[in-house]
XYZ file of C-alpha atoms in Angstrom:
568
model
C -59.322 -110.879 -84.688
C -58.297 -114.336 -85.737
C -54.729 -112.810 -86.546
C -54.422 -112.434 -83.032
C -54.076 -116.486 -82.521
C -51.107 -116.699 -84.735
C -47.508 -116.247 -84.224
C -45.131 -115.770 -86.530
C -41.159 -116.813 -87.277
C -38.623 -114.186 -88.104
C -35.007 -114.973 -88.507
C -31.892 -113.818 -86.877
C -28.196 -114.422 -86.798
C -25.917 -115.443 -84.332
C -22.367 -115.148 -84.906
C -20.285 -118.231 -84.093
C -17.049 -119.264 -84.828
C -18.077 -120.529 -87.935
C -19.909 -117.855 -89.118
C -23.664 -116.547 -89.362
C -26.048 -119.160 -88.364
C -30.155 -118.495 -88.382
C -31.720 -118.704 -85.346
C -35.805 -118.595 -84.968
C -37.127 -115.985 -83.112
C -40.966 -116.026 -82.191
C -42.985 -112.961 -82.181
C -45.896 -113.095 -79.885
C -48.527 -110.570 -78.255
C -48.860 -110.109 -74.276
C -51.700 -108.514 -73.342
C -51.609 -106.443 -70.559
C -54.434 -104.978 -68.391
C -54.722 -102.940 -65.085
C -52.128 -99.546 -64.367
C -52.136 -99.964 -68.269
C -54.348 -101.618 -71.299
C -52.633 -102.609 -74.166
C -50.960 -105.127 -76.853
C -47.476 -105.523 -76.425
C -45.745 -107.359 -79.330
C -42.844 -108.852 -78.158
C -40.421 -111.514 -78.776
C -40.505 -114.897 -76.714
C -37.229 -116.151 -76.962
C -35.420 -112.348 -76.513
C -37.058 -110.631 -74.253
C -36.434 -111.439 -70.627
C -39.119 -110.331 -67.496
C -36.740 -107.118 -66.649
C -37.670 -106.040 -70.209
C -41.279 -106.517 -70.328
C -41.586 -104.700 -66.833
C -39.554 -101.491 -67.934
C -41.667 -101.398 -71.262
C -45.076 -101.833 -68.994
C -43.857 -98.830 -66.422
C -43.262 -96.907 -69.796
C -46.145 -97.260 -71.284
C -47.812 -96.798 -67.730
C -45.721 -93.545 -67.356
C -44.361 -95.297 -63.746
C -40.908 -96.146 -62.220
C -40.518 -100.155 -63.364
C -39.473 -100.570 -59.335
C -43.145 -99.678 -58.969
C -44.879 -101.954 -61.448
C -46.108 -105.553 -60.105
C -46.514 -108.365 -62.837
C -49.113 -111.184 -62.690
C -49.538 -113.721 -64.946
C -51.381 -117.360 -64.337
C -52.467 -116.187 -60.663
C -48.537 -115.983 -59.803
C -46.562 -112.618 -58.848
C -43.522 -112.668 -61.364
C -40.258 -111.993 -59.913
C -37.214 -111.007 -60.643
C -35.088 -113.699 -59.581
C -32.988 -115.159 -63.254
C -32.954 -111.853 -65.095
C -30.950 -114.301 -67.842
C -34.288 -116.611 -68.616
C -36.254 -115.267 -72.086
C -40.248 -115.079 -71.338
C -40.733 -118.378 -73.351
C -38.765 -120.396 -70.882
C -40.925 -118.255 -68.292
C -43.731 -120.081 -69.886
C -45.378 -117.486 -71.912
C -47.119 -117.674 -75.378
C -48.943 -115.808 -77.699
C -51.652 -113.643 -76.010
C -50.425 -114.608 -72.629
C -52.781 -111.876 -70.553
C -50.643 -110.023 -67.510
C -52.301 -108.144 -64.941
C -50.388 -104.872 -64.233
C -50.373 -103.002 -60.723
C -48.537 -100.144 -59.764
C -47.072 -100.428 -55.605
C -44.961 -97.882 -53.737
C -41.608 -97.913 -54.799
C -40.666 -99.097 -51.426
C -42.928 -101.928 -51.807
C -41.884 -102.477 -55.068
C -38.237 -102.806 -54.188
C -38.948 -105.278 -50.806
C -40.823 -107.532 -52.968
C -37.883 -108.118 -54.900
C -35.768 -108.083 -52.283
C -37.671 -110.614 -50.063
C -37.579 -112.945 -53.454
C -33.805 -112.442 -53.835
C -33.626 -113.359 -50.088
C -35.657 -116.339 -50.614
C -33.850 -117.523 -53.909
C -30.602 -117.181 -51.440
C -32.361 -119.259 -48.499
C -33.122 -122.136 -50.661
C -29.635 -122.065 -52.536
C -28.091 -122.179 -48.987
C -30.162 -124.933 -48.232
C -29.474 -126.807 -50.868
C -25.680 -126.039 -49.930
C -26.050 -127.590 -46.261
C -27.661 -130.306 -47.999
C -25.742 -131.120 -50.744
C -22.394 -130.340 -48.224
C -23.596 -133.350 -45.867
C -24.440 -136.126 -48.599
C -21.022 -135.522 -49.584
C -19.571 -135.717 -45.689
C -21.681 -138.701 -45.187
C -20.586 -140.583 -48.349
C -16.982 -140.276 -47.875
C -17.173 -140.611 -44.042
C -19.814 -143.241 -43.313
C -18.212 -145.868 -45.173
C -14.548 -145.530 -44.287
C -13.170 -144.994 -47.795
C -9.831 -142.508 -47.780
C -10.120 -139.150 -46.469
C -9.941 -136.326 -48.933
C -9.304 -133.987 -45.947
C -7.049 -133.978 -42.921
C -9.758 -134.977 -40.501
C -12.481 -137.813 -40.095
C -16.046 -137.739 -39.300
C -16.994 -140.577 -36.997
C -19.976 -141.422 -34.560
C -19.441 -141.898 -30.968
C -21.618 -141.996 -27.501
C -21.648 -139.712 -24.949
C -18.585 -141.187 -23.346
C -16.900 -141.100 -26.093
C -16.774 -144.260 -27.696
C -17.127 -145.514 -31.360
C -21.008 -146.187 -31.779
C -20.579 -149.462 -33.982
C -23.889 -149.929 -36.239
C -25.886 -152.814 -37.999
C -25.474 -151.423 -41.499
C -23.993 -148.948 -43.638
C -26.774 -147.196 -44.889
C -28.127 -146.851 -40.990
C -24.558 -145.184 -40.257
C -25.171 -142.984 -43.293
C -28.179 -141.701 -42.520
C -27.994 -140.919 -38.791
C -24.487 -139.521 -39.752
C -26.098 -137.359 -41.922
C -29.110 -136.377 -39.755
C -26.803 -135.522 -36.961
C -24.992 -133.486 -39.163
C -28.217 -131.382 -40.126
C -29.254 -131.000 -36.346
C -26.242 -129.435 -35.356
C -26.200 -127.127 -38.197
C -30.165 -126.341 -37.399
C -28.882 -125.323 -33.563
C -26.497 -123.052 -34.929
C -29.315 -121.176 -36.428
C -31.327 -121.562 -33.749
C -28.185 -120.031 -31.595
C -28.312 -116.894 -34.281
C -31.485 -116.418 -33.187
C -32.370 -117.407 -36.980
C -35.523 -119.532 -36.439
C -37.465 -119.962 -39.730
C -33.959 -120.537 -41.107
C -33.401 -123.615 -38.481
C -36.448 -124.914 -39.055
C -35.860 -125.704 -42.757
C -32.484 -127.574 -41.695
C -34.317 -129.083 -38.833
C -37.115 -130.503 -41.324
C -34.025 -131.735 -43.478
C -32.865 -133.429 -40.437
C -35.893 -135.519 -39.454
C -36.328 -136.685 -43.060
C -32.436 -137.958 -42.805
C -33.568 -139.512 -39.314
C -36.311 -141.582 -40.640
C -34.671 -143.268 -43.062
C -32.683 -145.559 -39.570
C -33.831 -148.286 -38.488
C -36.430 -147.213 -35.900
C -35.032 -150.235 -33.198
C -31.416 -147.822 -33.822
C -33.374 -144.211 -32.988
C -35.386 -145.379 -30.160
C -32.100 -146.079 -28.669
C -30.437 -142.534 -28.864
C -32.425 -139.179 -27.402
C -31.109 -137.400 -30.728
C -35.073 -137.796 -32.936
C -36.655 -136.532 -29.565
C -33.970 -133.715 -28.712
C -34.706 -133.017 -33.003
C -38.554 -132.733 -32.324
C -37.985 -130.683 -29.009
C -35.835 -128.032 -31.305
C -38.973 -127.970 -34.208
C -41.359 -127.102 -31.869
C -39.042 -124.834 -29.926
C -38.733 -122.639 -33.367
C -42.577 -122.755 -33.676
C -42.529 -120.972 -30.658
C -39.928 -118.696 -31.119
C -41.720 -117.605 -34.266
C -45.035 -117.547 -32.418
C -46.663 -119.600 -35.122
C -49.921 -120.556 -33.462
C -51.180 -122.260 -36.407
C -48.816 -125.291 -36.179
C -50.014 -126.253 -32.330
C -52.075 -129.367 -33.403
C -48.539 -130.706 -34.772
C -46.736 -129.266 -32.215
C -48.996 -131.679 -29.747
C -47.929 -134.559 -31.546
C -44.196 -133.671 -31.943
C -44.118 -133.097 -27.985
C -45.704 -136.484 -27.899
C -43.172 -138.231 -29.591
C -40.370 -136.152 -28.092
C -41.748 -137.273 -24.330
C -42.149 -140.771 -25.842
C -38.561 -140.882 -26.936
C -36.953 -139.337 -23.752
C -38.695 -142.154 -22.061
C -37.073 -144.954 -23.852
C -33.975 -143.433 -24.188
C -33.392 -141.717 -20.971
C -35.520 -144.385 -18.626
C -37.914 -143.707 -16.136
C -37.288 -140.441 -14.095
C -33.932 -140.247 -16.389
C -32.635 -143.282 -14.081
C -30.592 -144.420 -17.240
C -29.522 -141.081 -18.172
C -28.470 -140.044 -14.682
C -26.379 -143.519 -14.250
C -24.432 -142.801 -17.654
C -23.764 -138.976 -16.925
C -22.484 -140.285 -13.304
C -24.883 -138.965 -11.008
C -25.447 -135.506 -13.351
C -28.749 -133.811 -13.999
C -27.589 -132.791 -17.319
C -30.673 -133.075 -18.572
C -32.883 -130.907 -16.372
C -32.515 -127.985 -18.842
C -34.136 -129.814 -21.722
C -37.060 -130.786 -19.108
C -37.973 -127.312 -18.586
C -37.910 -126.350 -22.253
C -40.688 -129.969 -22.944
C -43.201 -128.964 -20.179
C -43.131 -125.532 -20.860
C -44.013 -125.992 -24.574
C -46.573 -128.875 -23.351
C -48.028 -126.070 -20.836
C -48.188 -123.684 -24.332
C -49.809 -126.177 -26.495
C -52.112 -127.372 -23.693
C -52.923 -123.444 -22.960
C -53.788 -122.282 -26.454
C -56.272 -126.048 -26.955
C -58.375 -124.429 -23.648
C -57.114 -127.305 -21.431
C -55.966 -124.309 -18.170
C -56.028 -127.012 -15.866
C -53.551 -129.535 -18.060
C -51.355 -126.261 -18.840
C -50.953 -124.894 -15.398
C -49.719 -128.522 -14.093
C -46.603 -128.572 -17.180
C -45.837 -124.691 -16.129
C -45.817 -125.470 -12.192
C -43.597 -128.484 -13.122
C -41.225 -126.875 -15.479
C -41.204 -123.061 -13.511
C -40.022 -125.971 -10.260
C -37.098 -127.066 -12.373
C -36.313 -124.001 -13.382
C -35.863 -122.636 -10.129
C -33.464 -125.709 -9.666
C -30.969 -124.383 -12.359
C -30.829 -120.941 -10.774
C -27.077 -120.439 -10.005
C -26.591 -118.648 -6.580
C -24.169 -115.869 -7.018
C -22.406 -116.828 -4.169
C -21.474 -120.678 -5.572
C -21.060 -118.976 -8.997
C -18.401 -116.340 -7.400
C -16.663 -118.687 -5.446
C -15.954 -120.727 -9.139
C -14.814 -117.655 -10.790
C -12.510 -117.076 -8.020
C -10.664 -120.517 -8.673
C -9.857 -119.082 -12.117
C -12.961 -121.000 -14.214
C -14.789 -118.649 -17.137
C -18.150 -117.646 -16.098
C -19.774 -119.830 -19.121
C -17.845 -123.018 -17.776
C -18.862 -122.468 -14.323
C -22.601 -121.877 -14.935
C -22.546 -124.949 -16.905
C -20.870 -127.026 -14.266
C -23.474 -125.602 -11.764
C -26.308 -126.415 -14.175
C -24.929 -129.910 -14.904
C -24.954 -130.765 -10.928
C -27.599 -128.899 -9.172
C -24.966 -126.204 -7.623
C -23.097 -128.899 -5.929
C -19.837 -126.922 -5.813
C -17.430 -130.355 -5.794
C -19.358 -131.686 -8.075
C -19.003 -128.642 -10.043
C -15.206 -128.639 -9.631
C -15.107 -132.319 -10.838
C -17.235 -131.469 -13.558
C -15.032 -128.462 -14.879
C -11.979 -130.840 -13.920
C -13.171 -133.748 -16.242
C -14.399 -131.549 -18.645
C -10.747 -130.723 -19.161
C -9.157 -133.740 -19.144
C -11.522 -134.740 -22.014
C -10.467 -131.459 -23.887
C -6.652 -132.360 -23.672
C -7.646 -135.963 -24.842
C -9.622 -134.874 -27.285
C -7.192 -132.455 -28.690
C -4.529 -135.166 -28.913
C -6.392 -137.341 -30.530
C -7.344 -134.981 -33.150
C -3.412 -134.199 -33.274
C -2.925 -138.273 -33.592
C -5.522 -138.763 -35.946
C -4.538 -135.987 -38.236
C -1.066 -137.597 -38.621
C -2.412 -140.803 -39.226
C -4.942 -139.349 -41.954
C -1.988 -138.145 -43.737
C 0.445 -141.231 -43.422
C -2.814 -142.897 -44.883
C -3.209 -140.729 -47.847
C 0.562 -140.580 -48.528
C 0.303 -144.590 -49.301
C -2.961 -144.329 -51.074
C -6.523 -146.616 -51.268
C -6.318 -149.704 -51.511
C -8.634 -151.106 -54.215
C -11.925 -150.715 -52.823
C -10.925 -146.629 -52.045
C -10.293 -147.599 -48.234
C -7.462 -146.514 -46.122
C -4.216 -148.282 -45.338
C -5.210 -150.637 -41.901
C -2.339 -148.469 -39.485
C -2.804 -151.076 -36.555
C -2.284 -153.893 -38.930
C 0.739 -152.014 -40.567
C 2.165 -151.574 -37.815
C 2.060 -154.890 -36.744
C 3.742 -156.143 -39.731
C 6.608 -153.436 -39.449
C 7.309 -154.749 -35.719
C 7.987 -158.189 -37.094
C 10.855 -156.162 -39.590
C 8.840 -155.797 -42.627
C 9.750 -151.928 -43.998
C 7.198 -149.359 -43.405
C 6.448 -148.390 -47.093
C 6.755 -151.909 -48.752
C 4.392 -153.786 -46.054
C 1.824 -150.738 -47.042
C 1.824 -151.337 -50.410
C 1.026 -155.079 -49.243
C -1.876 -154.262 -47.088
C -3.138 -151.933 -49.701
C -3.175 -154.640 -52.881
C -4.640 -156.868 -50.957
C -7.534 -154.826 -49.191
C -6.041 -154.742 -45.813
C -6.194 -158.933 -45.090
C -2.995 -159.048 -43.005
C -2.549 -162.647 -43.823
C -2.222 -162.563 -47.704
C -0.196 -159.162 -47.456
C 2.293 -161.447 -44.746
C 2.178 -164.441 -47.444
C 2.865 -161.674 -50.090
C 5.853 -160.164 -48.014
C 7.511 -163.587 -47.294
C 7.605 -164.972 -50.891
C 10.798 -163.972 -52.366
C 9.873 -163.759 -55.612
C 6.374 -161.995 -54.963
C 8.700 -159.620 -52.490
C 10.672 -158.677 -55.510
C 7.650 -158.133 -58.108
C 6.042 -155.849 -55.071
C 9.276 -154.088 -54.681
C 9.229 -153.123 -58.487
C 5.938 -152.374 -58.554
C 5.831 -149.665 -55.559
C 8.951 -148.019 -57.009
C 6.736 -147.590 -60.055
C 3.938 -146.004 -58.392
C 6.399 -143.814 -56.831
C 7.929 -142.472 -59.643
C 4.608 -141.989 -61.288
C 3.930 -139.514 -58.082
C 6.965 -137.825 -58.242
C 5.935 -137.427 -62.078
C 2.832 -136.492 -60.987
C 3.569 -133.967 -58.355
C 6.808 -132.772 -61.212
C 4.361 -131.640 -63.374
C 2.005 -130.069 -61.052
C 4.988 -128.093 -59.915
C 5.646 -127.089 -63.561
C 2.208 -126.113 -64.579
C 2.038 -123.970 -61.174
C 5.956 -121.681 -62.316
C 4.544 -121.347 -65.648
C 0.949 -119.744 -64.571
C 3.007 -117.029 -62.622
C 4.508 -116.019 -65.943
C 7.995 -117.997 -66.315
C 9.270 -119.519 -69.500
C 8.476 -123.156 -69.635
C 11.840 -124.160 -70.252
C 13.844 -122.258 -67.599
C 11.053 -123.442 -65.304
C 11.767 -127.691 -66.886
C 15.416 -126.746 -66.256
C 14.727 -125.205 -62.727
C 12.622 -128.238 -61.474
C 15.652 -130.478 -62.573
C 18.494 -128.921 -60.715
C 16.004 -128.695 -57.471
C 15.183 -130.584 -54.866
C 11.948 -128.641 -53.986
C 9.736 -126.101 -55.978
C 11.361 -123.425 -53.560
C 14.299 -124.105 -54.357
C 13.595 -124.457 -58.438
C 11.424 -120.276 -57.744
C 14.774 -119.146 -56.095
C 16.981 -120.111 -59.224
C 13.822 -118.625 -61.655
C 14.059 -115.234 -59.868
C 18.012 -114.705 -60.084
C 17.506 -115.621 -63.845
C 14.534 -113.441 -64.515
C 16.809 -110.539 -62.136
C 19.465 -110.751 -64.747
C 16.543 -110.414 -67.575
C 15.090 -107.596 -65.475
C 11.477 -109.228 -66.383
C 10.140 -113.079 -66.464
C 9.881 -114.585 -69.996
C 6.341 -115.492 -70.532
C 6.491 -117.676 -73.058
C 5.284 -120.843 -72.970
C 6.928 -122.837 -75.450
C 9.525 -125.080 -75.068
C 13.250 -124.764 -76.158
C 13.330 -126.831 -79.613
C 16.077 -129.151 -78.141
C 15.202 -129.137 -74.509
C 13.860 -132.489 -73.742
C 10.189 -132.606 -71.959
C 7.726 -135.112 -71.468
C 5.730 -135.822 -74.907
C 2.434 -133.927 -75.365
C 0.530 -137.446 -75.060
C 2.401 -138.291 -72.240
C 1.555 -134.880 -70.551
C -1.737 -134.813 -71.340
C -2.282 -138.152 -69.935
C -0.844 -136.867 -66.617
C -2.480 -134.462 -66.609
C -6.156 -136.178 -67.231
C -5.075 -138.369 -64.314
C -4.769 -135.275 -61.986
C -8.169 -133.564 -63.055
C -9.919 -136.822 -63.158
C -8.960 -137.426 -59.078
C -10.220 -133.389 -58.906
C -12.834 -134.264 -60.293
C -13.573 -137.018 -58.212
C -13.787 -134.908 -54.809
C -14.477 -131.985 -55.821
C -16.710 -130.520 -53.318
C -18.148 -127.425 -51.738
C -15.068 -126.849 -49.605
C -16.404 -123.709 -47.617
C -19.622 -125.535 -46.729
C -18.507 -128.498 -45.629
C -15.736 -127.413 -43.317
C -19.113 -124.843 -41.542
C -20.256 -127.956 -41.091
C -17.574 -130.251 -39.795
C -16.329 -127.318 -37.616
C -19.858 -127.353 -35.559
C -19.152 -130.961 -34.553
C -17.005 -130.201 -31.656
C -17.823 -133.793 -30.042
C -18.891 -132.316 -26.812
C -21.182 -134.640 -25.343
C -22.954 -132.177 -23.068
C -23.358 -129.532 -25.994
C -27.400 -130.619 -26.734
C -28.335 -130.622 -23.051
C -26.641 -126.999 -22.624
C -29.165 -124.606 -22.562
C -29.046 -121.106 -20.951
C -33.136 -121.260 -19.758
C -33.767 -117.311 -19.439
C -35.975 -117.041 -22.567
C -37.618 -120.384 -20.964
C -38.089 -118.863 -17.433
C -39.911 -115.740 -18.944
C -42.265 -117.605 -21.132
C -43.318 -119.911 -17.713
C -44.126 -116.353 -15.870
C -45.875 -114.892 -18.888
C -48.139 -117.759 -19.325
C -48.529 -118.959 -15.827
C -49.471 -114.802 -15.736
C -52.597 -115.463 -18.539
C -53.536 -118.723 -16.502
C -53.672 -116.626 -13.123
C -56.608 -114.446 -15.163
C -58.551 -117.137 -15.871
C -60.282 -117.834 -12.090
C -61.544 -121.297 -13.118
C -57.683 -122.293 -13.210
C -56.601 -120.778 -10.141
């Protein structure tokens, strides 16, 4: 019927604050075949997917858990119950396909799309979590946070690179990695993988001459095709191939022939023997499941040889334990130097030092991250200069006032020491950090307010409190022996007509300033410290591996290859 290509507008109200105001609602037919056949007259921009399901199980005389919706070749889900069908992108005589699945099927397909929505939410998380690292880390503004994210070597040292966008990029991909092996640690492989793809895309945005250096893209395309395995997806072997191409490749170049270069940096270690087995067994997989036996036997036989090398004898392992080292710490130290039981104990003795060092550096670094924030950014949002503040306090310059020099001036000792000696500039600077100190007291005076009066106190006791304190302590112990004597805390919120308080402009404007620094770094706190947290600057962490999941995939497939008699 050529009615049937129309729609038509009815009107509605929606209360506001203003009244009644019309709103256009479109009426429209779905048309609905399979468990039922119909016309269902509905409205577009009221009724949601939820609805239309329960009225289709209805109709259909089913449970709506048991009704499957299809419209456009695509299974409708429930995953934004809140979204009207138009913005769904249905129209008049949109056709739906109707099928009616076990309730338990019913109820996994929605739960496997509520599991996916979460996935990629998370993901976007992780992501989203280590721009935001990256950007406030990479290019040494202030630290919002008590701790600072910075790239080092495997000894330990500050890795100083070309550009800024390099260091933001491999900062970030490095990030991503290590959050991809804590997946991969969870068992949690499909997971990993979508971090790990994350990852490479961060990688390849370095200068290539800066990756071929560093065994971290290689060790990345090791993990990928690690996870492929895990997950037994046979249809990604012809990329697997190349990934183990390029992973070989790189290991070459960064490790040097036979892992000569490695070897000489790690002080004699085979540290990397574990990450050896893990390469030419996946190579022997790949190889085995192309046809090429004779190619996939020669990558097991290699890797099942260094496996055998990282089998810890119990007595060497026993004999550790008994000098009071944890059994994860002494297998490691065994791994790292081919059972070698004083290299083992100079292993787990260096491996401690570095601990202690590390731990109070962290200690010394947190101070200093706080001494930096307590005198603010300079101009350019970067960090008071500490070794060139304290060279200006050794030649008796005061702590505070030879700050606020480096910090006007960007950290150039030389204009912050002409700036210091000038009398009359001395003076102006003087003034001018008292000013900024006050305004912080102000600051953190009306923070301390606002925080009294949202646990219930009268505004003005809480003014008068604050005033007679030293700390906001001290001004909630004289609030609770006046709201004692009242029995209750006053709640309201108005001022005392001739108590004297800060001007509502003059508030406000503090108070703008506050939210507007918020603002500034406000952040997904819970994801980002996951993700500083898993960068414990252990060197050896990537080239850890416990091989036992290795060792019996070598004797399953070298198993297969021993039934094929043209490869024996």
């Amino acid at each position: 019927m050529e009615g049937d290509k129309t729609t038509k507008t009815t009107t509605s109200y929606s209360a506001t604050k203003d009244g009644a105001v019309p709103v256009a609602l479109t009426e429209a037919k779905v048309r609905i075949a399979g468990a039922w056949s119909g016309v269902i007259e509905i409205e577009l921009e009221a009724w949601t997917l939820p609805m239309l399901r329960q009225e289709v199980a209805r109709r259909a005389g089913s449970s709506p858990d048991c009704i499957n919706l299809i419209c456009g070749g695509k299974v409708l889900r429930d995953d934004d119950q809140a979204k009207p069908l138009a913005q769904l992108g249905f129209k008049n005589n949109a056709k739906v396909l109707a099928t009616v699945v076990q309730r338990d099927r019913g109820k996994a397909i929605n739960d496997q799309a509520a599991a996916e929505a979460e996935h990629a939410k998370k993901l976007a998380r992780i992501k989203d979590a280590a721009k935001a690292l990256t950007e406030r880390h990479a290019d040494g503004s202030l630290p919002v946070e008590d701790y600072n994210i910075e790239l080092e070597d495997q000894s330990g040292q500050k890795m100083m690179l070309g550009s800024e966008s390099d260091k933001k990029a491999l900062m970030m991909g490095l990030m991503l990695h290590t959050n991809a092996r804590s997946f991969i640690r969870k068992q949690k492989f499909k997971e990993a993988l979508d971090v790990l793809y994350m990852g490479e895309e961060a990688f390849t945005l370095c200068d290539p001459k800066l990756t071929e250096m560093i065994d971290n893209m290689p060790m990345l395309q090791l993990d990928i095709v690690w996870c492929y395995f895990m997950l037994r997806d046979v249809s990604c072997l012809a990329v697997a191939g190349m990934r183990l191409q390029k992973a070989r490749k790189g290991f070459e170049r960064s490790h040097g022939k036979d892992s000569s270069r490695f070897r000489l940096l790690q002080a004699g270690y085979q540290a990397e023997l574990a990450i050896y087995v893990r390469l030419e067994l996946l190579e022997g997989v790949v190889a085995y499941h192309c046809g090429n036996f004779k190619e996939a036997r020669k990558s097991l036989s290699s890797a099942q040889a260094k496996y055998t090398q990282l089998q810890i004898p119990d007595e060497a392992l026993s004999l550790l334990l008994g000098m009071g080292y944890k059994e994860n710490a002494a297998k490691r130290a065994l791994r790292m130097t081919g059972q070698d039981i004083q290299s083992a104990v100079d292993f787990l003795v260096e491996e401690r030092a570095r601990k202690i060092r590390r731990k109070e550096e962290n200690i010394q670094r947190q101070a200093e991250i706080l001494e930096q924030q307590e005198y603010g950014a300079t101009p350019k949002n970067k960090p008071i200069d500490l070794q060139q503040l304290n060279e200006l306090v050794s030649i008796g310059f005061e702590r505070d006032l030879a700050a606020e020099a480096l910090r006007v001036n960007e950290n150039d000792a030389q204009m912050a020491l002409d700036l210091l000696t000038d009398p009359e500039k001395n003076c102006a600077l003087q003034s001018q950090l008292e000013k900024r100190n006050k305004s912080r007291a102000l600051k953190q005076t009306e923070a301390d307010i606002e925080e009294l009066v949202s646990m219930g106190y009268d505004r003005s006791s809480v003014v008068d409190a604050i005033q007679r304190s030293n700390t906001i302590d001290e001004a909630l112990d004289l609030l609770d022996g006046v709201s004692s004597g009242n029995n209750r805390p006053a709640v309201s919120n108005q001022p005392m007509d001739n108590q004297e308080t800060p001007s509502a402009s003059c508030e406000q404007n503090q108070m703008d300033g506050v939210e507007e620094e918020r603002l500034k770094y406000e952040r997904d706190e819970a994801m980002e410290d996951e993700l500083a947290r898993e960068l414990t600057g252990d060197p050896m962490a990537d080239y850890d591996i416990e091989v036992t999941k290795e060792g019996e995939a070598i004797a399953e497939y070298m198993s297969l290859l021993d039934s094929i008699p043209s490869t024996a």
